[in-house]
Coordinates of C-alpha atoms in Angstrom, one line a residue:
Chain A
M1 CA 25.4 6.9 6.5
K2 CA 21.9 8.1 5.8
L3 CA 21.1 7.8 2.1
A4 CA 17.9 9.2 0.6
V5 CA 16.7 7.8 -2.6
L6 CA 14.4 10.0 -4.6
S7 CA 13.2 10.7 -8.2
G8 CA 10.6 13.3 -8.8
K9 CA 8.7 11.2 -11.3
G10 CA 7.1 8.1 -10.0
G11 CA 7.9 4.6 -11.2
T12 CA 11.6 5.3 -12.1
G13 CA 12.8 2.6 -9.7
K14 CA 13.3 4.2 -6.3
T15 CA 12.1 1.2 -4.4
F16 CA 14.1 -1.2 -6.6
V17 CA 17.3 0.7 -6.0
S18 CA 16.6 1.2 -2.3
V19 CA 15.9 -2.4 -1.4
N20 CA 18.9 -3.6 -3.4
L21 CA 21.2 -1.2 -1.7
A22 CA 19.9 -2.2 1.7
A23 CA 20.4 -5.9 0.7
A24 CA 23.9 -5.2 -0.6
A25 CA 25.1 -3.6 2.6
V26 CA 26.5 -5.6 5.5
Q27 CA 24.3 -4.1 8.1
S28 CA 21.5 -1.8 7.1
A29 CA 18.1 -0.2 7.8
Y30 CA 15.5 0.4 5.1
I31 CA 12.9 3.1 5.9
D32 CA 9.9 3.3 3.5
C33 CA 8.8 7.0 3.6
D34 CA 6.5 6.6 0.6
V35 CA 3.7 6.2 3.1
E36 CA 1.0 6.6 0.5
E37 CA 2.2 3.6 -1.5
P38 CA 4.8 1.7 0.6
N39 CA 6.1 -1.2 -1.4
G40 CA 9.6 -2.0 -0.1
R41 CA 8.1 -4.6 2.3
L42 CA 6.7 -6.6 -0.7
F43 CA 10.3 -7.4 -1.6
L44 CA 12.0 -7.4 1.8
K45 CA 9.2 -9.4 3.5
P46 CA 10.2 -8.5 7.0
E47 CA 9.5 -10.9 9.9
K48 CA 8.9 -10.4 13.6
L49 CA 6.7 -7.4 12.9
T50 CA 5.8 -4.9 15.5
K51 CA 3.2 -2.2 14.7
Q52 CA 2.9 1.3 16.2
V53 CA -0.2 3.4 15.5
V54 CA 0.5 7.0 14.4
N55 CA -1.9 9.5 15.9
T56 CA -2.5 13.2 15.3
K57 CA -4.6 15.4 17.6
L58 CA -8.2 16.5 17.0
P59 CA -10.1 19.0 19.0
V60 CA -13.1 18.0 21.0
F61 CA -15.6 20.5 22.4
D62 CA -17.2 20.6 25.8
S63 CA -20.7 22.0 25.1
E64 CA -21.2 22.8 28.8
K65 CA -18.2 25.2 28.8
C66 CA -18.6 26.6 25.2
T67 CA -20.1 30.0 25.2
G68 CA -20.3 30.3 21.4
C69 CA -17.8 33.1 21.1
R70 CA -16.4 31.5 17.9
K71 CA -12.8 32.6 18.7
C72 CA -11.6 29.1 17.7
V73 CA -13.4 29.2 14.3
D74 CA -11.9 32.7 13.5
F75 CA -8.4 31.6 14.6
C76 CA -8.2 28.4 12.5
R77 CA -6.1 29.1 9.4
F78 CA -7.1 25.8 7.7
N79 CA -10.9 26.4 7.8
A80 CA -11.2 23.2 9.7
L81 CA -13.8 24.5 12.2
V82 CA -17.3 25.7 11.5
Y83 CA -20.0 26.9 13.9
V84 CA -23.3 25.1 13.2
K85 CA -26.4 24.7 15.4
D86 CA -24.9 26.8 18.2
K87 CA -21.7 24.7 18.5
P88 CA -18.3 24.4 16.9
M89 CA -17.6 21.4 14.7
V90 CA -14.3 20.1 13.2
F91 CA -13.6 18.7 9.7
P92 CA -11.0 16.0 10.7
E93 CA -9.5 15.7 7.2
V94 CA -8.4 19.4 7.0
C95 CA -7.4 19.8 10.6
H96 CA -3.6 20.2 10.9
S97 CA -3.5 19.5 14.6
C98 CA -1.8 22.8 15.4
G99 CA -3.5 23.1 18.8
G100 CA -4.4 26.8 18.1
C101 CA -8.1 26.4 18.9
V102 CA -7.2 25.0 22.4
L103 CA -5.0 27.9 23.1
V104 CA -7.5 30.6 22.1
C105 CA -10.6 29.2 23.8
P106 CA -11.3 31.6 26.7
T107 CA -13.3 29.1 28.7
G108 CA -11.1 26.0 28.3
A109 CA -13.9 24.2 26.5
I110 CA -11.6 22.5 23.9
S111 CA -9.4 19.5 24.6
E112 CA -7.7 17.1 22.2
T113 CA -8.2 13.5 21.4
D114 CA -6.0 11.1 19.4
K115 CA -6.9 10.3 15.8
P116 CA -5.1 7.4 14.1
V117 CA -3.8 8.4 10.7
G118 CA -1.4 5.5 9.9
V119 CA 0.9 2.8 11.2
V120 CA 4.6 2.3 11.4
E121 CA 5.7 -1.3 11.0
C122 CA 9.1 -2.5 12.1
G123 CA 10.6 -5.9 11.3
Q124 CA 13.7 -7.8 10.2
N125 CA 14.9 -9.5 7.1
G126 CA 18.2 -11.1 8.3
D127 CA 20.5 -8.2 9.1
I128 CA 18.2 -5.6 7.4
R129 CA 16.0 -3.6 9.7
V130 CA 12.8 -2.9 7.7
V131 CA 10.6 0.1 8.8
T132 CA 7.5 0.9 6.8
G133 CA 5.3 3.9 7.2
C134 CA 1.8 3.4 5.9
M135 CA -0.9 6.0 5.7
N136 CA -4.5 5.1 6.4
L137 CA -6.7 5.3 3.2
G138 CA -8.7 8.5 3.0
E139 CA -6.2 10.5 5.0
A140 CA -4.6 13.5 3.3
I141 CA -1.6 14.6 5.4
S142 CA 1.4 12.2 5.3
T143 CA 4.1 14.1 7.2
P144 CA 3.3 12.8 10.7
I145 CA 3.7 9.2 9.5
I146 CA 7.0 10.0 7.7
K147 CA 8.3 11.6 10.9
A148 CA 7.2 8.6 13.0
A149 CA 8.9 6.2 10.5
L150 CA 12.2 8.1 10.5
A151 CA 12.2 8.1 14.3
Q152 CA 12.2 4.3 14.2
A153 CA 15.4 4.2 12.1
G154 CA 17.4 3.4 15.2
E155 CA 21.1 3.9 15.4
A156 CA 22.2 1.7 12.5
D157 CA 26.0 1.7 12.4
G158 CA 26.0 0.7 8.8
L159 CA 23.7 2.1 6.1
T160 CA 20.2 3.7 6.4
V161 CA 18.3 3.8 3.2
I162 CA 15.4 6.2 3.0
D163 CA 12.9 5.4 0.2
C164 CA 11.2 8.7 -0.5
P165 CA 7.8 9.5 -2.0
P166 CA 7.7 10.8 -5.6
G167 CA 7.3 14.5 -6.4
S168 CA 9.1 17.4 -4.7
A169 CA 6.6 18.7 -2.2
C170 CA 6.6 18.8 1.6
S171 CA 6.6 15.0 2.1
V172 CA 9.9 14.7 0.1
M173 CA 11.4 17.6 2.0
E174 CA 10.5 15.8 5.3
S175 CA 12.0 12.6 4.1
V176 CA 15.4 14.0 3.0
Q177 CA 15.9 16.5 5.8
D178 CA 18.5 14.4 7.7
A179 CA 20.1 12.6 4.8
D180 CA 23.9 12.7 4.3
Y181 CA 23.6 11.9 0.6
C182 CA 20.8 12.0 -2.0
L183 CA 20.7 9.4 -4.7
L184 CA 18.5 10.5 -7.6
V185 CA 17.0 7.8 -9.8
A186 CA 16.4 9.1 -13.2
E187 CA 14.7 7.7 -16.3
P188 CA 15.9 8.6 -19.8
T189 CA 12.7 10.1 -21.1
A190 CA 11.4 13.7 -21.5
F191 CA 9.0 13.2 -18.5
G192 CA 11.8 11.7 -16.5
L193 CA 14.2 14.6 -17.2
H194 CA 11.6 17.3 -16.5
N195 CA 10.8 15.9 -13.0
F196 CA 14.5 15.1 -12.4
K197 CA 15.3 18.8 -12.8
M198 CA 12.7 19.6 -10.2
V199 CA 14.0 17.2 -7.6
Y200 CA 17.6 18.2 -8.4
E201 CA 16.6 21.8 -7.6
L202 CA 15.2 20.6 -4.2
V203 CA 18.4 18.8 -3.1
T204 CA 20.5 21.8 -4.3
L205 CA 18.3 24.0 -2.2
L206 CA 19.0 21.8 0.9
Q207 CA 22.7 21.8 0.0
K208 CA 22.8 18.0 0.0
P209 CA 25.5 16.2 -2.0
C210 CA 23.9 14.0 -4.7
G211 CA 24.6 11.5 -7.5
V212 CA 22.5 9.9 -10.2
I213 CA 21.5 6.4 -11.3
I214 CA 20.0 6.2 -14.7
N215 CA 17.5 3.3 -14.7
K216 CA 16.1 1.6 -17.8
A217 CA 19.1 3.1 -19.6
D218 CA 18.8 1.2 -22.9
D219 CA 18.4 3.9 -25.6
G220 CA 20.0 6.7 -23.8
Y221 CA 18.6 10.3 -23.7
P222 CA 21.3 12.8 -24.5
A223 CA 19.4 15.7 -22.9
L224 CA 19.6 13.9 -19.5
E225 CA 23.3 13.1 -19.7
G226 CA 24.0 16.6 -20.9
F227 CA 22.1 18.1 -17.9
C228 CA 24.1 16.0 -15.5
E229 CA 27.4 16.9 -17.2
S230 CA 26.8 20.7 -17.3
N231 CA 25.7 20.7 -13.6
G232 CA 28.5 18.5 -12.5
I233 CA 26.2 15.8 -11.1
P234 CA 28.1 12.4 -11.1
V235 CA 26.3 9.6 -12.9
L236 CA 27.2 6.7 -10.6
C237 CA 25.6 3.9 -12.5
R238 CA 23.4 3.0 -15.6
I239 CA 21.1 0.0 -15.3
P240 CA 19.7 -1.3 -18.5
Y241 CA 16.3 -2.9 -18.7
S242 CA 16.6 -6.7 -18.5
E243 CA 14.1 -9.5 -18.7
K244 CA 15.9 -11.1 -15.8
L245 CA 15.3 -8.1 -13.6
A246 CA 11.6 -7.9 -14.6
R247 CA 11.1 -11.5 -13.8
L248 CA 12.8 -11.2 -10.4
G249 CA 10.7 -8.2 -9.7
A250 CA 7.4 -9.8 -10.7
N251 CA 8.2 -12.7 -8.3
G252 CA 9.0 -10.2 -5.4
E253 CA 12.7 -11.2 -5.3
I254 CA 15.6 -8.9 -4.7
A255 CA 18.1 -9.0 -7.5
A256 CA 21.1 -8.3 -5.2
L257 CA 20.3 -11.4 -3.2
A258 CA 19.2 -13.7 -6.0
D259 CA 21.8 -12.9 -8.6
R260 CA 25.6 -12.7 -8.4
E261 CA 25.8 -10.1 -11.2
Y262 CA 23.4 -7.7 -9.4
A263 CA 25.0 -8.3 -6.0
D264 CA 28.3 -7.0 -7.5
L265 CA 26.6 -4.1 -9.2
F266 CA 24.9 -2.8 -6.1
Q267 CA 28.0 -3.4 -3.9
C268 CA 30.1 -1.4 -6.3
L269 CA 27.4 1.3 -6.4
L270 CA 27.4 1.4 -2.6
A271 CA 31.2 1.8 -2.5
D272 CA 31.0 4.6 -5.1
I273 CA 28.4 6.4 -3.0
R274 CA 30.5 6.1 0.2
K275 CA 33.4 7.6 -1.8
E276 CA 31.3 10.4 -3.1
A277 CA 29.7 11.2 0.3
Q278 CA 33.1 10.7 2.0
L279 CA 31.4 8.6 4.7
Chain B
M1 CA -19.2 19.5 -18.0
K2 CA -18.4 15.8 -17.6
K3 CA -14.9 15.1 -16.1
L4 CA -12.7 12.1 -16.6
L5 CA -9.8 11.8 -14.1
I6 CA -6.8 9.6 -14.7
L7 CA -5.0 8.1 -11.7
S8 CA -2.7 5.2 -10.9
G9 CA -1.7 4.9 -7.3
K10 CA 1.8 3.9 -8.3
G11 CA 3.8 6.4 -10.2
G12 CA 5.2 5.8 -13.7
T13 CA 2.5 3.5 -14.9
G14 CA 1.5 5.7 -17.8
K15 CA -1.1 8.2 -16.6
T16 CA 0.2 11.1 -18.7
T17 CA 0.7 8.9 -21.8
V18 CA -2.9 7.7 -21.5
A19 CA -4.2 11.2 -20.8
A20 CA -2.3 12.7 -23.8
A21 CA -3.6 10.1 -26.2
F22 CA -7.2 10.5 -24.9
I23 CA -7.0 14.3 -25.4
D24 CA -6.0 13.7 -29.1
F25 CA -8.6 10.9 -29.7
L26 CA -11.3 13.1 -28.3
N27 CA -10.0 16.4 -29.8
A28 CA -10.6 17.5 -26.3
E29 CA -11.3 21.2 -25.8
A30 CA -10.7 21.2 -22.0
F31 CA -8.0 19.5 -20.0
A32 CA -5.9 19.9 -16.9
D33 CA -2.8 18.5 -15.3
C34 CA -3.4 18.1 -11.5
D35 CA 0.0 16.5 -10.9
V36 CA 1.2 19.8 -9.5
D37 CA 4.3 18.1 -7.8
A38 CA 5.6 16.8 -11.1
P39 CA 3.6 18.1 -14.0
N40 CA 4.4 16.7 -17.4
L41 CA 1.3 17.0 -19.6
H42 CA 2.4 20.3 -21.0
L43 CA 5.4 18.5 -22.6
V44 CA 3.1 16.6 -25.0
A45 CA -0.1 18.7 -25.0
G46 CA 0.9 20.5 -28.2
M47 CA -0.1 24.0 -27.1
H48 CA 1.7 26.6 -29.1
T49 CA 0.4 29.7 -27.4
Q50 CA 2.0 31.3 -24.3
P51 CA 0.0 30.7 -21.2
E52 CA -1.5 33.2 -18.9
R53 CA 0.5 32.9 -15.6
W54 CA -0.3 33.9 -12.0
D55 CA 1.1 33.1 -8.5
Y56 CA -0.5 30.6 -6.2
Y57 CA -0.6 31.6 -2.6
G58 CA -0.5 28.6 -0.2
S59 CA -0.6 28.9 3.6
Q60 CA 1.0 31.9 5.2
K61 CA 4.5 31.6 6.7
A62 CA 5.6 33.0 10.1
S63 CA 8.6 35.2 10.5
I64 CA 10.2 36.4 13.7
D65 CA 11.8 39.8 14.1
P66 CA 15.2 39.2 15.7
A67 CA 15.2 42.8 17.1
K68 CA 12.0 42.1 19.1
C69 CA 12.6 38.4 20.0
I70 CA 13.9 37.9 23.5
G71 CA 14.5 34.2 23.0
C72 CA 12.0 33.1 25.6
G73 CA 11.1 30.0 23.5
V74 CA 7.3 30.0 24.1
C75 CA 6.7 29.8 20.3
L76 CA 9.2 27.0 20.0
E77 CA 7.5 25.0 22.7
K78 CA 4.0 25.5 21.2
C79 CA 4.9 24.9 17.6
R80 CA 3.6 21.4 16.6
F81 CA 5.6 21.3 13.4
D82 CA 9.1 21.7 14.8
A83 CA 9.4 24.7 12.6
I84 CA 11.1 27.0 15.2
S85 CA 14.7 26.8 16.5
L86 CA 16.7 28.9 18.9
R87 CA 19.9 30.2 17.3
G88 CA 22.2 32.9 18.8
G89 CA 19.6 33.8 21.5
V90 CA 16.7 34.4 19.1
C91 CA 14.1 32.2 17.6
E92 CA 13.9 31.6 13.8
V93 CA 11.4 29.9 11.5
N94 CA 12.2 27.1 9.1
E95 CA 10.0 28.1 6.2
Y96 CA 9.7 24.6 4.9
A97 CA 8.4 23.2 8.1
C98 CA 6.1 26.1 8.9
E99 CA 2.4 25.3 8.1
G100 CA 1.1 28.8 8.8
C101 CA -1.1 28.0 11.8
S102 CA -0.1 31.3 13.5
V103 CA 0.1 29.7 17.0
C104 CA 3.5 31.3 17.4
W105 CA 2.1 34.7 16.4
Y106 CA -0.6 34.2 19.1
V107 CA 1.6 33.1 22.0
C108 CA 4.6 35.5 21.4
P109 CA 4.7 38.0 24.4
Q110 CA 6.8 40.4 22.4
S111 CA 4.6 40.6 19.3
A112 CA 7.8 39.6 17.4
V113 CA 6.0 37.3 14.9
T114 CA 4.3 38.4 11.7
M115 CA 2.4 36.1 9.3
N116 CA 3.2 36.7 5.7
E117 CA 1.7 35.6 2.4
D118 CA 3.7 33.0 0.6
I119 CA 3.9 32.2 -3.0
A120 CA 3.7 28.4 -3.1
G121 CA 3.5 27.8 -6.8
E122 CA 2.4 29.1 -10.2
Q123 CA -0.7 28.5 -12.2
M124 CA -0.8 28.5 -16.0
L125 CA -3.7 28.6 -18.3
Y126 CA -3.3 28.0 -22.1
R127 CA -6.0 28.9 -24.6
D128 CA -5.9 28.3 -28.3
G129 CA -9.6 27.4 -28.8
R130 CA -8.8 24.6 -26.4
V131 CA -8.3 25.3 -22.7
F132 CA -5.5 23.7 -20.7
S133 CA -5.0 24.4 -17.0
T134 CA -1.8 23.4 -15.2
A135 CA 0.4 24.4 -12.3
K136 CA 3.7 23.9 -10.6
L137 CA 4.1 23.7 -6.9
K138 CA 7.3 25.3 -5.5
M139 CA 9.9 23.1 -4.0
G140 CA 9.0 21.5 -0.7
R141 CA 5.7 23.3 -0.3
G142 CA 2.7 21.7 1.2
N143 CA -1.0 22.2 0.5
S144 CA -0.9 20.6 -2.9
G145 CA -4.5 19.7 -2.6
K146 CA -5.5 23.3 -2.5
L147 CA -3.5 24.0 -5.6
V148 CA -5.2 21.0 -7.4
T149 CA -8.6 22.5 -6.5
E150 CA -7.4 25.8 -8.0
V151 CA -6.2 24.1 -11.2
K152 CA -9.7 22.5 -11.7
K153 CA -11.4 25.8 -10.8
A154 CA -9.4 27.6 -13.4
L155 CA -10.3 25.1 -16.1
Y156 CA -14.1 25.1 -15.2
N157 CA -14.2 28.9 -15.2
A158 CA -12.4 29.3 -18.5
A159 CA -14.3 26.6 -20.3
P160 CA -17.8 26.4 -18.8
E161 CA -19.4 25.5 -22.1
K162 CA -17.2 22.5 -22.9
K163 CA -18.9 19.2 -22.6
L164 CA -16.1 16.9 -21.5
A165 CA -12.8 17.5 -19.7
I166 CA -9.8 15.2 -19.3
I167 CA -7.8 15.6 -16.0
D168 CA -4.4 14.0 -15.5
G169 CA -3.8 13.2 -11.8
S170 CA -0.9 12.6 -9.4
P171 CA 0.4 9.3 -8.0
G172 CA -0.4 8.2 -4.4
V173 CA -3.6 8.3 -2.4
G174 CA -3.1 11.4 -0.3
C175 CA -3.8 15.2 -0.3
P176 CA -3.6 16.0 -4.1
V177 CA -5.3 12.8 -5.2
I178 CA -8.3 13.3 -2.8
A179 CA -8.6 16.9 -4.0
S180 CA -8.5 15.8 -7.7
V181 CA -11.3 13.2 -7.2
S182 CA -13.9 15.5 -5.9
G183 CA -16.6 16.2 -8.5
V184 CA -15.4 14.0 -11.3
D185 CA -17.7 11.6 -13.2
L186 CA -15.2 8.7 -13.7
V187 CA -11.7 7.8 -12.5
L188 CA -9.7 5.7 -14.9
I189 CA -6.9 3.9 -13.1
V190 CA -3.9 3.0 -15.1
A191 CA -2.5 -0.2 -13.5
E192 CA 0.8 -1.9 -14.1
P193 CA 1.2 -5.8 -13.8
S194 CA 4.0 -5.7 -11.2
L195 CA 3.8 -6.6 -7.6
S196 CA 3.9 -2.9 -6.5
G197 CA 1.5 -2.0 -9.3
I198 CA -1.2 -4.4 -8.1
H199 CA -0.8 -3.4 -4.5
D200 CA -1.1 0.3 -5.3
M201 CA -4.1 -0.3 -7.6
E202 CA -5.9 -1.9 -4.7
R203 CA -5.1 1.1 -2.4
I204 CA -6.3 3.7 -5.0
L205 CA -9.5 1.7 -5.7
K206 CA -10.2 1.5 -2.0
T207 CA -9.6 5.3 -1.8
T208 CA -11.9 6.1 -4.6
G209 CA -14.4 3.8 -2.9
I210 CA -14.2 5.8 0.3
L211 CA -14.7 9.0 -1.7
R212 CA -17.7 7.4 -3.5
A213 CA -16.2 8.0 -7.0
K214 CA -16.9 5.7 -9.9
A215 CA -13.7 4.0 -11.1
A216 CA -12.6 1.8 -14.0
V217 CA -9.2 0.0 -14.6
C218 CA -6.9 -0.5 -17.6
V219 CA -3.6 -2.3 -17.6
N220 CA -0.5 -0.7 -19.3
K221 CA 2.5 -2.8 -20.4
Y222 CA 0.2 -5.8 -19.8
D223 CA 2.6 -8.2 -21.6
T224 CA 5.5 -7.6 -19.2
C225 CA 3.7 -10.1 -16.9
T226 CA 0.5 -11.7 -18.2
E227 CA 0.0 -13.6 -14.9
N228 CA -0.2 -10.4 -13.0
T229 CA -2.5 -8.8 -15.7
E230 CA -4.9 -11.7 -15.2
A231 CA -4.7 -11.2 -11.4
I232 CA -5.7 -7.5 -11.9
E233 CA -8.6 -8.5 -14.1
E234 CA -9.7 -11.1 -11.6
Y235 CA -9.6 -8.5 -8.8
C236 CA -11.7 -6.1 -10.9
R237 CA -14.3 -8.9 -11.6
E238 CA -14.5 -9.8 -7.9
N239 CA -14.9 -6.2 -6.9
N240 CA -17.3 -5.1 -9.6
V241 CA -14.8 -2.6 -11.1
P242 CA -15.3 -2.2 -14.9
F243 CA -12.2 -3.4 -16.8
A244 CA -11.4 -1.1 -19.8
G245 CA -8.7 -3.1 -21.5
R246 CA -5.0 -4.0 -21.9
I247 CA -2.2 -1.9 -23.5
P248 CA 1.0 -3.7 -24.6
F249 CA 4.5 -2.5 -23.8
D250 CA 5.6 -0.5 -26.8
K251 CA 8.9 1.3 -27.4
Q252 CA 7.1 3.7 -29.7
A253 CA 5.4 5.1 -26.6
S254 CA 8.5 6.6 -25.0
A255 CA 9.8 7.6 -28.5
A256 CA 6.6 9.6 -29.1
I257 CA 6.8 11.2 -25.7
N258 CA 10.5 12.1 -26.2
A259 CA 9.5 13.7 -29.5
G260 CA 6.9 15.8 -27.7
H261 CA 3.7 14.3 -28.9
S262 CA 1.1 11.7 -27.9
L263 CA 0.8 8.2 -29.1
A264 CA -2.5 9.0 -30.9
A265 CA -0.8 9.8 -34.2
V266 CA 1.7 6.9 -34.2
E267 CA 0.7 3.7 -36.0
C268 CA 1.5 1.0 -33.5
P269 CA -0.1 -1.7 -31.4
A270 CA -0.1 0.4 -28.2
R271 CA -2.0 3.1 -30.0
D272 CA -4.7 0.6 -31.3
A273 CA -5.1 -0.8 -27.8
L274 CA -5.4 2.7 -26.3
K275 CA -8.1 3.5 -28.8
N276 CA -10.1 0.5 -27.6
V277 CA -9.6 1.5 -24.0
F278 CA -10.8 5.0 -25.0
K279 CA -14.0 3.7 -26.6
D280 CA -14.8 1.6 -23.5
V281 CA -14.2 4.6 -21.2
M282 CA -16.4 6.9 -23.3
T283 CA -19.2 4.2 -23.1
L284 CA -18.8 4.2 -19.3
L285 CA -19.1 7.9 -19.3
G286 CA -22.3 7.7 -21.4
E287 CA -20.5 9.4 -24.3
S288 CA -20.1 6.5 -26.7
D289 CA -20.9 8.7 -29.8
R290 CA -17.7 10.7 -29.1
A291 CA -15.6 7.6 -29.6
E292 CA -16.6 7.3 -33.2
N293 CA -14.5 9.9 -34.9

């Protein structure tokens, strides 16, 4: 089963839920698709790491062959090309690597070179396969790294947990595309609810089955529970704030491995998700 | 106009809580929410007027006329974004994967492809003497950096005479963050004393460094782990990043937010700590006289 964990708002506990579910399963893969800020590895501490560089394509210009017709500059929809001092030039950070300029050049003056934009790290923590996508700093476009990370998921028989980026933009869409079930981690605050509604709209649009975990659920927030109830979204679990959890987290420990009570909680949650997803 | 941008790297550390309090401390007349993926500042900004609204057009989207398509698959082969699939003998475009490059339009031998404008979000501009610019990106759309640039532009155009603007940013280090940093005078990073919080603070500080933007750090919920708070301060000292103070964990903060206003008007320890952070930040901006009201 492929399980995507998402939230809309940042900091609600996506990574906390993801690593604990991966740890509670018998055999699992954990894929960190929050490539701008990948943090699952801080807790899962994978060993036997292998790294793969993720490249995108960038155009290079052969000045001998270039006649200065500017067809490439006119074609580029991303304004990534300019024509200065009698030659075309590319702004690498806005280039989408579509290859259009290569196609339109009438003299074959444009070829492509690899440009590294991030890395995908694969490793193991016991039975858990840990895959981390990490975008290079200063890069803007995260989807190629997310695609490369998801491609490393392998054919896990058990559970694949996809830890998604925050928000509800293209990077989230890319991360949940192949998921069988979406787990939404919500926070009982006005900000949490507002962003939760946005991400709920996204999974509805993709027609994915979903359920909710309410994290830091101490005081309750009736508006959130009400929204779930009136939309028929199952609330699978409520996790109250606890000093024990905060301490385990600060030490980089995984609650489901370090503590019996949380091991039970996440195993039950996983069983409930399987029942809901019918997988 | 001077501009203060609030970022965090990690989500949920309290960017909007800090931004909303600063807006009230300053009686700010110009502010913006650049977290176009998950905007929240409007929930606590206290604007009582209706905003002016207009559509944001992102990149174009391709569409293929099934009557003209012969299913040759040239477009499918050339598309770098896996946005085209062959179904029932004709090609079709997945609008979420399409980035609008128009390569398919160029290579189609049947001229079956058209490129269409696409509404990728909505911009909103509130005015009640103050000016507040915000936006919401449509589900699953890309190009959020371009929308961030538009949100800032709308603010600057509507309030050219205002002296200081507060801008709430988005989490992460990618496209929208890079767009939000350009042209600001100072980035205040709201860090959190957790393992992830420290890691993400380092990544966002390196990113602002690459972009040559001036940055300062404050720690929110510092008392949830004082050892990590000290580690953050140590990191700032070693890297010559100004440290603007600590804010304690305070249940009043989420209570104030849930009630729809900022912490500025609530008598509590977090408010007092925030006021001190605010004074330090105004000094760093060369606006220390503004902190004294």
